[in-house]
Tab-separated table of C-alpha atoms in Angstrom:
chain	number	residue	atom	x	y	z
A	1	MET	CA	28.113	-11.538	-53.176
A	2	SER	CA	24.984	-13.426	-52.412
A	3	THR	CA	22.034	-13.024	-54.689
A	4	SER	CA	19.515	-13.634	-51.905
A	5	ALA	CA	17.040	-10.911	-51.065
A	6	PRO	CA	18.292	-8.218	-48.734
A	7	ALA	CA	17.666	-8.842	-45.069
A	8	PRO	CA	14.538	-7.151	-43.757
A	9	PRO	CA	15.257	-3.974	-41.879
A	10	ARG	CA	16.059	-4.923	-38.323
A	11	ALA	CA	13.789	-3.611	-35.641
A	12	SER	CA	15.387	-0.622	-33.971
A	13	ALA	CA	17.415	-1.563	-30.939
A	14	LEU	CA	15.763	-1.315	-27.549
A	15	ARG	CA	17.286	1.351	-25.347
A	16	LEU	CA	16.726	1.474	-21.597
A	17	ARG	CA	16.855	4.687	-19.634
A	18	GLU	CA	16.368	5.367	-15.923
A	19	GLU	CA	16.513	9.155	-15.698
A	20	VAL	CA	13.020	10.669	-15.531
A	21	ARG	CA	12.244	13.579	-17.870
A	22	ALA	CA	9.241	15.866	-18.150
A	23	PRO	CA	7.902	14.374	-21.442
A	24	ASP	CA	7.792	10.926	-19.816
A	25	GLU	CA	4.471	11.700	-18.158
A	26	ALA	CA	2.636	11.945	-21.491
A	27	ALA	CA	4.409	8.862	-22.858
A	28	VAL	CA	3.505	6.832	-19.777
A	29	VAL	CA	-0.136	7.869	-20.112
A	30	ARG	CA	-0.072	6.868	-23.796
A	31	ILE	CA	1.327	3.414	-23.042
A	32	VAL	CA	-0.977	2.740	-20.121
A	33	GLU	CA	-3.974	3.776	-22.242
A	34	GLU	CA	-2.779	1.692	-25.220
A	35	THR	CA	-2.867	-1.456	-23.114
A	36	GLY	CA	-6.596	-0.962	-22.631
A	37	ARG	CA	-6.257	-2.486	-19.166
A	38	PHE	CA	-6.502	0.549	-16.933
A	39	SER	CA	-9.361	2.754	-15.809
A	40	PRO	CA	-9.064	6.563	-15.924
A	41	PRO	CA	-8.277	6.748	-12.163
A	42	GLU	CA	-5.526	4.181	-12.679
A	43	VAL	CA	-4.100	6.143	-15.615
A	44	GLU	CA	-4.119	9.262	-13.441
A	45	ILE	CA	-2.151	7.443	-10.729
A	46	ALA	CA	0.393	6.221	-13.283
A	47	ALA	CA	0.895	9.863	-14.349
A	48	GLU	CA	1.074	11.045	-10.748
A	49	LEU	CA	3.954	8.664	-9.999
A	50	VAL	CA	5.971	10.214	-12.841
A	51	ARG	CA	5.243	13.696	-11.502
A	52	GLU	CA	6.283	12.655	-8.002
A	53	ALA	CA	9.579	11.301	-9.317
A	54	LEU	CA	10.159	14.503	-11.322
A	55	ARG	CA	9.448	16.648	-8.263
A	56	GLY	CA	11.115	14.609	-5.546
A	57	GLY	CA	13.809	12.570	-7.278
A	58	ALA	CA	15.039	9.614	-5.242
A	59	ALA	CA	13.257	10.962	-2.144
A	60	SER	CA	9.920	10.337	-3.880
A	61	GLY	CA	10.434	6.606	-3.429
A	62	TYR	CA	9.554	6.013	-7.097
A	63	ARG	CA	12.147	4.835	-9.589
A	64	PHE	CA	11.603	4.171	-13.268
A	65	VAL	CA	13.000	2.206	-16.165
A	66	PHE	CA	11.865	3.281	-19.619
A	67	ALA	CA	12.240	1.167	-22.760
A	68	GLU	CA	12.546	3.123	-26.006
A	69	ARG	CA	12.779	2.212	-29.672
A	70	ALA	CA	13.791	4.913	-32.142
A	71	ASP	CA	13.251	7.494	-29.370
A	72	ARG	CA	9.690	6.355	-28.807
A	73	MET	CA	8.741	4.870	-25.446
A	74	VAL	CA	7.403	1.322	-25.819
A	75	GLY	CA	7.235	0.283	-22.177
A	76	TYR	CA	8.206	1.192	-18.650
A	77	ALA	CA	8.393	-0.048	-15.102
A	78	CYS	CA	8.004	1.875	-11.830
A	79	PHE	CA	9.312	0.469	-8.570
A	80	GLY	CA	10.460	1.469	-5.107
A	81	GLU	CA	11.317	0.300	-1.625
A	82	ILE	CA	8.219	-0.235	0.498
A	83	PRO	CA	8.200	2.310	3.346
A	84	LEU	CA	8.694	0.890	6.849
A	85	THR	CA	10.224	-2.349	5.591
A	86	ARG	CA	13.816	-3.459	5.562
A	87	GLY	CA	14.557	-4.692	2.058
A	88	SER	CA	11.088	-5.249	0.582
A	89	TRP	CA	10.457	-3.557	-2.740
A	90	ASP	CA	7.352	-3.180	-4.857
A	91	LEU	CA	6.994	-3.241	-8.619
A	92	TYR	CA	4.278	-0.601	-8.684
A	93	TRP	CA	3.705	-0.649	-12.389
A	94	ILE	CA	4.903	-2.353	-15.557
A	95	ALA	CA	3.323	-1.747	-18.948
A	96	VAL	CA	4.336	-2.427	-22.534
A	97	SER	CA	2.732	-1.186	-25.742
A	98	PRO	CA	0.539	-3.938	-27.179
A	99	ARG	CA	2.607	-4.000	-30.396
A	100	CYS	CA	5.746	-4.862	-28.416
A	101	GLN	CA	4.337	-7.346	-25.942
A	102	ARG	CA	5.844	-10.358	-27.704
A	103	ASP	CA	9.290	-8.804	-28.052
A	104	GLY	CA	10.552	-9.502	-24.562
A	105	VAL	CA	10.354	-5.833	-23.552
A	106	GLY	CA	8.586	-6.676	-20.308
A	107	ALA	CA	11.183	-9.271	-19.362
A	108	ARG	CA	13.993	-6.799	-20.125
A	109	LEU	CA	12.373	-4.154	-17.948
A	110	LEU	CA	11.747	-6.609	-15.113
A	111	GLY	CA	15.348	-7.822	-15.298
A	112	VAL	CA	16.688	-4.292	-14.881
A	113	VAL	CA	14.332	-3.637	-11.966
A	114	GLU	CA	15.562	-6.802	-10.232
A	115	GLN	CA	19.194	-5.795	-10.771
A	116	ARG	CA	18.581	-2.362	-9.273
A	117	VAL	CA	16.662	-3.737	-6.310
A	118	GLY	CA	19.341	-6.340	-5.654
A	119	ALA	CA	22.106	-3.730	-5.902
A	120	ALA	CA	20.244	-1.578	-3.363
A	121	GLY	CA	20.201	-4.484	-0.895
A	122	GLY	CA	16.603	-5.489	-1.565
A	123	ARG	CA	15.645	-8.967	-0.377
A	124	ARG	CA	12.236	-9.327	-1.962
A	125	LEU	CA	10.349	-7.851	-4.874
A	126	TYR	CA	6.560	-7.852	-4.666
A	127	VAL	CA	3.975	-7.395	-7.404
A	128	ASP	CA	0.259	-6.961	-6.845
A	129	THR	CA	-2.003	-7.988	-9.683
A	130	SER	CA	-5.590	-8.942	-10.312
A	131	GLY	CA	-6.540	-12.595	-10.023
A	132	ARG	CA	-9.115	-12.241	-12.820
A	133	PRO	CA	-8.887	-14.835	-15.600
A	134	ASP	CA	-8.174	-12.131	-18.187
A	135	TYR	CA	-4.945	-11.435	-16.296
A	136	ALA	CA	-3.654	-14.948	-17.110
A	137	PRO	CA	-0.957	-13.554	-19.459
A	138	ALA	CA	0.373	-11.423	-16.586
A	139	HIS	CA	0.353	-14.409	-14.229
A	140	ALA	CA	2.273	-16.478	-16.770
A	141	PHE	CA	4.740	-13.608	-17.269
A	142	TYR	CA	5.540	-13.449	-13.542
A	143	ALA	CA	5.723	-17.239	-13.195
A	144	ARG	CA	8.214	-17.440	-16.090
A	145	ALA	CA	10.288	-14.755	-14.384
A	146	GLY	CA	10.530	-16.750	-11.152
A	147	TYR	CA	7.772	-15.131	-9.113
A	148	ALA	CA	5.593	-17.176	-6.755
A	149	ALA	CA	2.052	-16.369	-5.688
A	150	ALA	CA	2.375	-15.508	-1.991
A	151	ALA	CA	-1.170	-14.418	-1.196
A	152	ARG	CA	-4.642	-14.070	-2.638
A	153	LEU	CA	-7.009	-11.516	-1.114
A	154	GLU	CA	-10.508	-12.442	-2.173
A	155	ALA	CA	-12.596	-9.675	-3.756
A	156	PHE	CA	-9.984	-7.076	-2.839
A	157	TYR	CA	-10.306	-4.933	-5.978
A	158	GLY	CA	-14.043	-5.478	-6.176
A	159	PRO	CA	-16.641	-8.239	-6.166
A	160	GLY	CA	-15.144	-11.168	-8.102
A	161	ASP	CA	-11.792	-9.401	-8.451
A	162	ASP	CA	-9.160	-10.869	-6.135
A	163	LYS	CA	-5.725	-9.406	-5.511
A	164	LEU	CA	-2.817	-11.739	-6.121
A	165	VAL	CA	0.505	-10.899	-4.505
A	166	TYR	CA	3.535	-12.308	-6.283
A	167	VAL	CA	7.003	-12.277	-4.777
A	168	LYS	CA	10.498	-13.066	-5.930
A	169	VAL	CA	13.115	-13.704	-3.270
A	170	LEU	CA	16.254	-11.912	-4.423
A	171	ARG	CA	18.418	-12.869	-1.481
A	172	GLY	CA	18.152	-14.886	1.722
A	173	ASP	CA	17.091	-13.292	4.974
A	174	GLY	CA	20.145	-14.380	6.958
B	1	MET	CA	-29.617	7.909	52.316
B	2	SER	CA	-27.223	5.055	52.270
B	3	THR	CA	-24.401	5.006	54.755
B	4	SER	CA	-22.094	3.072	52.468
B	5	ALA	CA	-18.813	4.656	51.416
B	6	PRO	CA	-19.051	7.086	48.533
B	7	ALA	CA	-18.535	5.566	45.136
B	8	PRO	CA	-15.021	5.954	43.829
B	9	PRO	CA	-14.699	8.751	41.340
B	10	ARG	CA	-15.762	7.350	38.013
B	11	ALA	CA	-13.273	7.428	35.242
B	12	SER	CA	-14.075	10.318	32.963
B	13	ALA	CA	-16.351	9.340	30.141
B	14	LEU	CA	-14.782	8.459	26.829
B	15	ARG	CA	-15.604	10.914	24.067
B	16	LEU	CA	-15.161	10.135	20.410
B	17	ARG	CA	-14.476	12.807	17.817
B	18	GLU	CA	-13.946	12.570	14.054
B	19	GLU	CA	-13.095	16.134	13.079
B	20	VAL	CA	-9.329	16.612	12.692
B	21	ARG	CA	-7.769	19.644	14.420
B	22	ALA	CA	-4.271	21.072	14.317
B	23	PRO	CA	-3.287	19.980	17.868
B	24	ASP	CA	-4.118	16.371	16.980
B	25	GLU	CA	-0.747	15.904	15.302
B	26	ALA	CA	1.175	16.331	18.564
B	27	ALA	CA	-1.301	14.166	20.485
B	28	VAL	CA	-1.043	11.385	17.896
B	29	VAL	CA	2.751	11.491	18.121
B	30	ARG	CA	2.541	11.310	21.924
B	31	ILE	CA	0.255	8.258	21.849
B	32	VAL	CA	2.230	6.431	19.197
B	33	GLU	CA	5.449	7.067	21.135
B	34	GLU	CA	3.841	6.005	24.448
B	35	THR	CA	3.055	2.580	23.034
B	36	GLY	CA	6.781	1.975	22.581
B	37	ARG	CA	5.941	-0.078	19.480
B	38	PHE	CA	6.914	2.274	16.684
B	39	SER	CA	10.209	3.375	15.206
B	40	PRO	CA	10.915	7.074	14.535
B	41	PRO	CA	10.098	6.687	10.786
B	42	GLU	CA	6.789	5.084	11.746
B	43	VAL	CA	6.005	7.910	14.177
B	44	GLU	CA	6.777	10.394	11.429
B	45	ILE	CA	4.343	8.651	9.079
B	46	ALA	CA	1.630	8.678	11.761
B	47	ALA	CA	2.115	12.465	12.051
B	48	GLU	CA	2.149	12.890	8.274
B	49	LEU	CA	-1.262	11.233	7.946
B	50	VAL	CA	-2.730	13.799	10.360
B	51	ARG	CA	-1.160	16.631	8.365
B	52	GLU	CA	-2.528	15.204	5.114
B	53	ALA	CA	-6.028	15.059	6.589
B	54	LEU	CA	-5.695	18.642	7.892
B	55	ARG	CA	-4.537	19.854	4.477
B	56	GLY	CA	-6.750	17.813	2.195
B	57	GLY	CA	-9.834	16.938	4.235
B	58	ALA	CA	-11.843	14.058	2.792
B	59	ALA	CA	-9.853	14.255	-0.462
B	60	SER	CA	-6.743	13.138	1.448
B	61	GLY	CA	-8.224	9.661	1.752
B	62	TYR	CA	-7.432	9.607	5.489
B	63	ARG	CA	-10.180	9.669	8.096
B	64	PHE	CA	-9.728	9.657	11.837
B	65	VAL	CA	-11.510	8.754	15.037
B	66	PHE	CA	-10.035	10.174	18.230
B	67	ALA	CA	-10.860	8.918	21.736
B	68	GLU	CA	-10.558	11.512	24.497
B	69	ARG	CA	-10.933	11.449	28.253
B	70	ALA	CA	-11.136	14.755	30.105
B	71	ASP	CA	-10.018	16.481	26.889
B	72	ARG	CA	-6.872	14.379	26.659
B	73	MET	CA	-6.448	12.047	23.705
B	74	VAL	CA	-6.066	8.436	24.825
B	75	GLY	CA	-6.278	6.664	21.475
B	76	TYR	CA	-7.065	7.058	17.816
B	77	ALA	CA	-7.664	5.212	14.577
B	78	CYS	CA	-6.885	6.256	11.002
B	79	PHE	CA	-8.602	4.597	8.064
B	80	GLY	CA	-9.539	5.132	4.437
B	81	GLU	CA	-10.762	3.559	1.236
B	82	ILE	CA	-7.962	1.814	-0.647
B	83	PRO	CA	-7.366	3.630	-3.945
B	84	LEU	CA	-8.305	1.710	-7.102
B	85	THR	CA	-10.584	-0.689	-5.245
B	86	ARG	CA	-14.344	-0.807	-5.090
B	87	GLY	CA	-15.273	-1.056	-1.444
B	88	SER	CA	-12.036	-2.190	0.211
B	89	TRP	CA	-10.905	-0.079	3.147
B	90	ASP	CA	-7.756	-0.102	5.215
B	91	LEU	CA	-7.322	0.504	8.920
B	92	TYR	CA	-4.018	2.317	8.521
B	93	TRP	CA	-3.387	2.871	12.179
B	94	ILE	CA	-4.888	2.213	15.582
B	95	ALA	CA	-3.119	3.067	18.830
B	96	VAL	CA	-4.179	3.440	22.453
B	97	SER	CA	-2.222	4.833	25.391
B	98	PRO	CA	-0.776	1.948	27.413
B	99	ARG	CA	-2.706	3.068	30.513
B	100	CYS	CA	-6.014	2.669	28.679
B	101	GLN	CA	-5.355	-0.534	26.795
B	102	ARG	CA	-7.544	-2.622	29.079
B	103	ASP	CA	-10.473	-0.207	29.023
B	104	GLY	CA	-11.957	-1.230	25.693
B	105	VAL	CA	-10.853	1.973	23.965
B	106	GLY	CA	-9.438	0.055	21.021
B	107	ALA	CA	-12.649	-1.910	20.554
B	108	ARG	CA	-14.707	1.304	20.713
B	109	LEU	CA	-12.506	2.946	18.085
B	110	LEU	CA	-12.609	-0.103	15.835
B	111	GLY	CA	-16.398	-0.279	16.166
B	112	VAL	CA	-16.790	3.320	14.991
B	113	VAL	CA	-14.425	2.721	12.079
B	114	GLU	CA	-16.473	-0.299	10.994
B	115	GLN	CA	-19.702	1.710	11.220
B	116	ARG	CA	-18.262	4.480	9.079
B	117	VAL	CA	-16.846	2.080	6.499
B	118	GLY	CA	-20.127	0.193	6.320
B	119	ALA	CA	-22.106	3.424	5.948
B	120	ALA	CA	-19.824	4.448	3.071
B	121	GLY	CA	-20.596	1.196	1.257
B	122	GLY	CA	-17.367	-0.546	2.223
B	123	ARG	CA	-17.374	-4.307	1.790
B	124	ARG	CA	-14.148	-5.221	3.508
B	125	LEU	CA	-11.859	-3.721	6.101
B	126	TYR	CA	-8.207	-4.758	6.013
B	127	VAL	CA	-5.531	-4.435	8.660
B	128	ASP	CA	-1.836	-5.117	8.132
B	129	THR	CA	0.158	-6.092	11.176
B	130	SER	CA	3.381	-7.799	12.087
B	131	GLY	CA	3.357	-11.555	12.576
B	132	ARG	CA	6.011	-11.317	15.307
B	133	PRO	CA	5.176	-13.145	18.555
B	134	ASP	CA	5.265	-9.886	20.520
B	135	TYR	CA	2.275	-8.776	18.443
B	136	ALA	CA	0.138	-11.581	19.907
B	137	PRO	CA	-2.048	-9.095	21.840
B	138	ALA	CA	-2.837	-7.309	18.563
B	139	HIS	CA	-3.658	-10.613	16.862
B	140	ALA	CA	-5.991	-11.545	19.736
B	141	PHE	CA	-7.611	-8.100	19.556
B	142	TYR	CA	-8.438	-8.503	15.859
B	143	ALA	CA	-9.600	-12.110	16.285
B	144	ARG	CA	-11.997	-11.061	19.093
B	145	ALA	CA	-13.345	-8.328	16.821
B	146	GLY	CA	-14.175	-10.789	14.055
B	147	TYR	CA	-11.151	-10.404	11.799
B	148	ALA	CA	-9.643	-13.383	9.984
B	149	ALA	CA	-6.033	-13.750	8.862
B	150	ALA	CA	-6.225	-13.617	5.067
B	151	ALA	CA	-2.534	-13.660	4.157
B	152	ARG	CA	0.933	-13.956	5.607
B	153	LEU	CA	3.850	-12.472	3.651
B	154	GLU	CA	7.005	-14.054	4.951
B	155	ALA	CA	9.790	-11.659	6.016
B	156	PHE	CA	7.921	-8.706	4.516
B	157	TYR	CA	8.867	-6.124	7.150
B	158	GLY	CA	12.344	-7.570	7.557
B	159	PRO	CA	14.125	-10.859	8.182
B	160	GLY	CA	11.970	-12.829	10.634
B	161	ASP	CA	9.212	-10.222	10.522
B	162	ASP	CA	6.225	-11.408	8.486
B	163	LYS	CA	3.277	-9.257	7.474
B	164	LEU	CA	-0.138	-10.572	8.481
B	165	VAL	CA	-3.159	-9.244	6.637
B	166	TYR	CA	-6.411	-9.423	8.576
B	167	VAL	CA	-9.776	-8.802	7.001
B	168	LYS	CA	-13.324	-8.400	8.191
B	169	VAL	CA	-16.091	-8.863	5.645
B	170	LEU	CA	-18.624	-6.119	6.325
B	171	ARG	CA	-21.036	-7.064	3.580
B	172	GLY	CA	-21.390	-9.668	0.865
B	173	ASP	CA	-20.038	-9.104	-2.606
B	174	GLY	CA	-23.340	-9.687	-4.384
């Protein structure tokens, strides 16, 4: 036997889940608030999307992936096919608890979303985000994941707050 | 008295109305179908927006302007403030009966929408439309009205069917 110190306890494994459950609404609100990035109306919309998925299931147009560690939610993504398009999907929301933002949770979530969209025949996955300089970590995250900036709408969110539209082409249009 | 021939009967005056009434849903469906431009799911969404406005009033986020001649609807526009923005509005829908498309009904409707958005403090009015060549009359309509193409999302609506985003700046961002 080795006399070296025991290994540190490993971080609990990350578990991903796609079924939406009633307690998810409160957990989503907690995560979105923890990030400190979202205004109260934005938090309310994040909660509303969970409620819509609970009420309407697949017909709601909102699908989720939740990331959990030791039964505690540490991040989630919400996505869906954009109505009136053929094969364009939107990543409506992705958020990770600040403590877990260097653990690759976001990339895991995004990878699952892309798999699901691709399996459903999706051609393109879009993400809207703010162009503000304090969103640079988000921009770098999408660039690393293979997303390209497709449009910038000046002052869309407010004065000095552009909207950036990122897109990843998941399959050709042929 | 003049002996010249009597003037031809004047076209009935155009009346604009903003209050939403129950029969408007059927009239909106008729107009949208008459244009021959919209798929059944699109027609259904046009009807749904009227129902939302009837149910929720201003809280629905959908406002309407209807153009009527001799009590018959000949065109309409639907618009609203884009959630989670400060002062960005969207022209969700504008449609005019084919028989009236050269009578300036669309320009009248758009003018009222811009007045209402401006009066509500709106800074920008956005319109999404298809980039397909058969939408050239729509593109010309927006260009004449002072809209600029702000973005093109390739193959957004489907293969070969880009989304064009037009914008009109109604007031500075200062």
